[in-house]
Amino acid sequence: MSSYRDPAIRIALLPRDTNSQGTVFGGIILSYIDMAGAIEAHRHTRMDRFVTVAMREVIFHKPVFVGDLVSFYAETLGIGTTSITVRVIVEAEQVGATTEQVRVTEAEVVYVAVDEKRQKTKIVKSK
């Protein structure tokens, strides 16, 4: 299903990540979306520090279950003076059941570049 090269993150989710029904908490997925987006922002700009300022249009299409192998794919949508917008697509594969990956969540995340003093700084595009 995915047309991306490499996931920013790939992880098997554990019982500690789930509710009593065996589905993964949305907050767990959101935290990995945030990490995957930040990894993409760093890869794309080579800048060290970003802070999350917004998560837009987070859509949960299907549940993620304990034991699923979950991949977080990220792509840069745009770069402003101090901000970068990243789209994160989340796909899950039920280990042992099938090799098909199903899109379970997607989100658009906005980050702002900050310096060592945590002040906004201009994004210097990588070469």
PDB file of C-alpha atoms in Angstrom:
ATOM      1  CA  MET A   1       0.000   0.000   0.000  1.00  0.00           C
ATOM      2  CA  SER A   2       2.769   2.420   0.868  1.00  0.00           C
ATOM      3  CA  SER A   3       4.693   4.259  -1.824  1.00  0.00           C
ATOM      4  CA  TYR A   4       7.290   5.555   0.618  1.00  0.00           C
ATOM      5  CA  ARG A   5      10.869   4.359   0.812  1.00  0.00           C
ATOM      6  CA  ASP A   6      11.612   3.928   4.482  1.00  0.00           C
ATOM      7  CA  PRO A   7       9.517   4.503   7.555  1.00  0.00           C
ATOM      8  CA  ALA A   8      10.751   7.154   9.958  1.00  0.00           C
ATOM      9  CA  ILE A   9       9.791   4.725  12.747  1.00  0.00           C
ATOM     10  CA  ARG A  10       8.664   1.079  12.814  1.00  0.00           C
ATOM     11  CA  ILE A  11       7.559  -0.539  16.070  1.00  0.00           C
ATOM     12  CA  ALA A  12       5.549  -3.462  17.434  1.00  0.00           C
ATOM     13  CA  LEU A  13       3.060  -2.173  19.973  1.00  0.00           C
ATOM     14  CA  LEU A  14       2.838  -3.948  23.322  1.00  0.00           C
ATOM     15  CA  PRO A  15       0.109  -4.680  25.889  1.00  0.00           C
ATOM     16  CA  ARG A  16       1.217  -1.663  27.962  1.00  0.00           C
ATOM     17  CA  ASP A  17       0.174   0.538  25.004  1.00  0.00           C
ATOM     18  CA  THR A  18      -3.400  -0.739  24.895  1.00  0.00           C
ATOM     19  CA  ASN A  19      -6.757  -0.404  26.598  1.00  0.00           C
ATOM     20  CA  SER A  20      -8.707  -3.328  28.038  1.00  0.00           C
ATOM     21  CA  GLN A  21     -10.020  -4.215  24.564  1.00  0.00           C
ATOM     22  CA  GLY A  22      -6.512  -4.720  23.159  1.00  0.00           C
ATOM     23  CA  THR A  23      -6.525  -1.646  20.948  1.00  0.00           C
ATOM     24  CA  VAL A  24      -3.733   0.896  21.149  1.00  0.00           C
ATOM     25  CA  PHE A  25      -4.476   4.223  22.843  1.00  0.00           C
ATOM     26  CA  GLY A  26      -4.724   7.151  20.423  1.00  0.00           C
ATOM     27  CA  GLY A  27      -2.258   9.103  22.564  1.00  0.00           C
ATOM     28  CA  ILE A  28       0.412   6.457  21.992  1.00  0.00           C
ATOM     29  CA  ILE A  29      -0.082   6.777  18.231  1.00  0.00           C
ATOM     30  CA  LEU A  30       0.040  10.593  18.508  1.00  0.00           C
ATOM     31  CA  SER A  31       3.368  10.483  20.352  1.00  0.00           C
ATOM     32  CA  TYR A  32       4.918   8.321  17.629  1.00  0.00           C
ATOM     33  CA  ILE A  33       3.446  10.594  14.937  1.00  0.00           C
ATOM     34  CA  ASP A  34       5.165  13.515  16.671  1.00  0.00           C
ATOM     35  CA  MET A  35       8.487  11.658  16.764  1.00  0.00           C
ATOM     36  CA  ALA A  36       8.235  10.544  13.120  1.00  0.00           C
ATOM     37  CA  GLY A  37       7.461  14.088  11.995  1.00  0.00           C
ATOM     38  CA  ALA A  38      10.378  15.502  13.971  1.00  0.00           C
ATOM     39  CA  ILE A  39      12.695  12.901  12.426  1.00  0.00           C
ATOM     40  CA  GLU A  40      11.540  14.001   8.960  1.00  0.00           C
ATOM     41  CA  ALA A  41      12.034  17.685   9.849  1.00  0.00           C
ATOM     42  CA  HIS A  42      15.593  16.930  10.944  1.00  0.00           C
ATOM     43  CA  ARG A  43      16.334  14.762   7.896  1.00  0.00           C
ATOM     44  CA  HIS A  44      15.011  17.410   5.540  1.00  0.00           C
ATOM     45  CA  THR A  45      16.746  20.428   7.110  1.00  0.00           C
ATOM     46  CA  ARG A  46      19.621  18.928   9.157  1.00  0.00           C
ATOM     47  CA  MET A  47      18.647  21.325  11.945  1.00  0.00           C
ATOM     48  CA  ASP A  48      18.892  20.017  15.504  1.00  0.00           C
ATOM     49  CA  ARG A  49      15.908  21.446  17.352  1.00  0.00           C
ATOM     50  CA  PHE A  50      12.219  21.664  16.597  1.00  0.00           C
ATOM     51  CA  VAL A  51       9.158  22.110  18.779  1.00  0.00           C
ATOM     52  CA  THR A  52       5.686  20.938  17.835  1.00  0.00           C
ATOM     53  CA  VAL A  53       3.212  23.795  17.438  1.00  0.00           C
ATOM     54  CA  ALA A  54       0.238  22.042  15.846  1.00  0.00           C
ATOM     55  CA  MET A  55      -1.203  18.704  14.860  1.00  0.00           C
ATOM     56  CA  ARG A  56      -3.780  19.231  12.148  1.00  0.00           C
ATOM     57  CA  GLU A  57      -6.345  16.838  10.808  1.00  0.00           C
ATOM     58  CA  VAL A  58      -5.432  13.775  12.778  1.00  0.00           C
ATOM     59  CA  ILE A  59      -7.617  11.044  11.319  1.00  0.00           C
ATOM     60  CA  PHE A  60      -7.920   7.617  12.913  1.00  0.00           C
ATOM     61  CA  HIS A  61      -9.154   5.314  10.124  1.00  0.00           C
ATOM     62  CA  LYS A  62      -8.855   1.937  11.844  1.00  0.00           C
ATOM     63  CA  PRO A  63      -7.754   0.606  15.221  1.00  0.00           C
ATOM     64  CA  VAL A  64      -4.259  -0.659  15.956  1.00  0.00           C
ATOM     65  CA  PHE A  65      -4.074  -3.871  17.967  1.00  0.00           C
ATOM     66  CA  VAL A  66      -1.515  -5.198  20.401  1.00  0.00           C
ATOM     67  CA  GLY A  67       1.216  -6.981  18.462  1.00  0.00           C
ATOM     68  CA  ASP A  68       0.676  -5.050  15.221  1.00  0.00           C
ATOM     69  CA  LEU A  69       3.816  -3.934  13.432  1.00  0.00           C
ATOM     70  CA  VAL A  70       3.227  -0.212  12.928  1.00  0.00           C
ATOM     71  CA  SER A  71       5.116   1.952  10.436  1.00  0.00           C
ATOM     72  CA  PHE A  72       5.181   5.747  10.503  1.00  0.00           C
ATOM     73  CA  TYR A  73       5.989   7.297   7.118  1.00  0.00           C
ATOM     74  CA  ALA A  74       6.718  11.019   6.882  1.00  0.00           C
ATOM     75  CA  GLU A  75       6.997  13.529   4.082  1.00  0.00           C
ATOM     76  CA  THR A  76       7.695  17.253   4.109  1.00  0.00           C
ATOM     77  CA  LEU A  77       4.786  19.291   2.772  1.00  0.00           C
ATOM     78  CA  GLY A  78       6.299  22.752   3.094  1.00  0.00           C
ATOM     79  CA  ILE A  79       8.974  24.870   4.692  1.00  0.00           C
ATOM     80  CA  GLY A  80       8.481  28.442   5.844  1.00  0.00           C
ATOM     81  CA  THR A  81      10.903  30.886   7.409  1.00  0.00           C
ATOM     82  CA  THR A  82      10.856  29.221  10.832  1.00  0.00           C
ATOM     83  CA  SER A  83       8.375  26.362  10.415  1.00  0.00           C
ATOM     84  CA  ILE A  84       8.104  23.059   8.604  1.00  0.00           C
ATOM     85  CA  THR A  85       4.940  21.082   7.922  1.00  0.00           C
ATOM     86  CA  VAL A  86       5.144  17.299   7.768  1.00  0.00           C
ATOM     87  CA  ARG A  87       2.520  14.722   6.831  1.00  0.00           C
ATOM     88  CA  VAL A  88       2.720  11.422   8.701  1.00  0.00           C
ATOM     89  CA  ILE A  89       0.968   8.295   7.435  1.00  0.00           C
ATOM     90  CA  VAL A  90       0.597   5.382   9.839  1.00  0.00           C
ATOM     91  CA  GLU A  91       0.204   1.845   8.540  1.00  0.00           C
ATOM     92  CA  ALA A  92      -0.230  -1.372  10.513  1.00  0.00           C
ATOM     93  CA  GLU A  93       0.485  -4.984   9.684  1.00  0.00           C
ATOM     94  CA  GLN A  94      -0.971  -7.741  11.814  1.00  0.00           C
ATOM     95  CA  VAL A  95       2.028  -9.965  12.393  1.00  0.00           C
ATOM     96  CA  GLY A  96       1.400 -13.512  11.225  1.00  0.00           C
ATOM     97  CA  ALA A  97      -2.045 -12.768   9.808  1.00  0.00           C
ATOM     98  CA  THR A  98      -1.066 -11.148   6.504  1.00  0.00           C
ATOM     99  CA  THR A  99       1.687  -9.154   4.896  1.00  0.00           C
ATOM    100  CA  GLU A 100      -0.768  -6.420   3.878  1.00  0.00           C
ATOM    101  CA  GLN A 101      -0.277  -3.023   5.450  1.00  0.00           C
ATOM    102  CA  VAL A 102      -3.431  -1.065   6.263  1.00  0.00           C
ATOM    103  CA  ARG A 103      -3.554   2.705   6.675  1.00  0.00           C
ATOM    104  CA  VAL A 104      -4.725   3.313  10.231  1.00  0.00           C
ATOM    105  CA  THR A 105      -3.962   6.972  10.943  1.00  0.00           C
ATOM    106  CA  GLU A 106      -2.671  10.106   9.269  1.00  0.00           C
ATOM    107  CA  ALA A 107      -1.831  13.588  10.454  1.00  0.00           C
ATOM    108  CA  GLU A 108      -0.270  16.875   9.462  1.00  0.00           C
ATOM    109  CA  VAL A 109       2.205  18.260  11.996  1.00  0.00           C
ATOM    110  CA  VAL A 110       3.747  21.738  12.154  1.00  0.00           C
ATOM    111  CA  TYR A 111       7.116  22.281  13.844  1.00  0.00           C
ATOM    112  CA  VAL A 112       9.043  25.476  14.551  1.00  0.00           C
ATOM    113  CA  ALA A 113      12.833  25.522  14.538  1.00  0.00           C
ATOM    114  CA  VAL A 114      14.398  26.768  17.767  1.00  0.00           C
ATOM    115  CA  ASP A 115      17.960  27.559  18.812  1.00  0.00           C
ATOM    116  CA  GLU A 116      19.848  26.368  21.896  1.00  0.00           C
ATOM    117  CA  LYS A 117      18.037  29.025  23.946  1.00  0.00           C
ATOM    118  CA  ARG A 118      14.680  27.696  22.683  1.00  0.00           C
ATOM    119  CA  GLN A 119      14.047  30.847  20.663  1.00  0.00           C
ATOM    120  CA  LYS A 120      12.551  30.720  17.170  1.00  0.00           C
ATOM    121  CA  THR A 121      15.204  30.562  14.498  1.00  0.00           C
ATOM    122  CA  LYS A 122      15.267  30.601  10.705  1.00  0.00           C
ATOM    123  CA  ILE A 123      15.349  27.290   8.918  1.00  0.00           C
ATOM    124  CA  VAL A 124      18.522  26.884   6.947  1.00  0.00           C
ATOM    125  CA  LYS A 125      17.735  24.558   4.087  1.00  0.00           C
ATOM    126  CA  SER A 126      20.124  21.634   3.767  1.00  0.00           C
ATOM    127  CA  LYS A 127      22.340  21.352   0.738  1.00  0.00           C
TER     128      LYS A 127
END
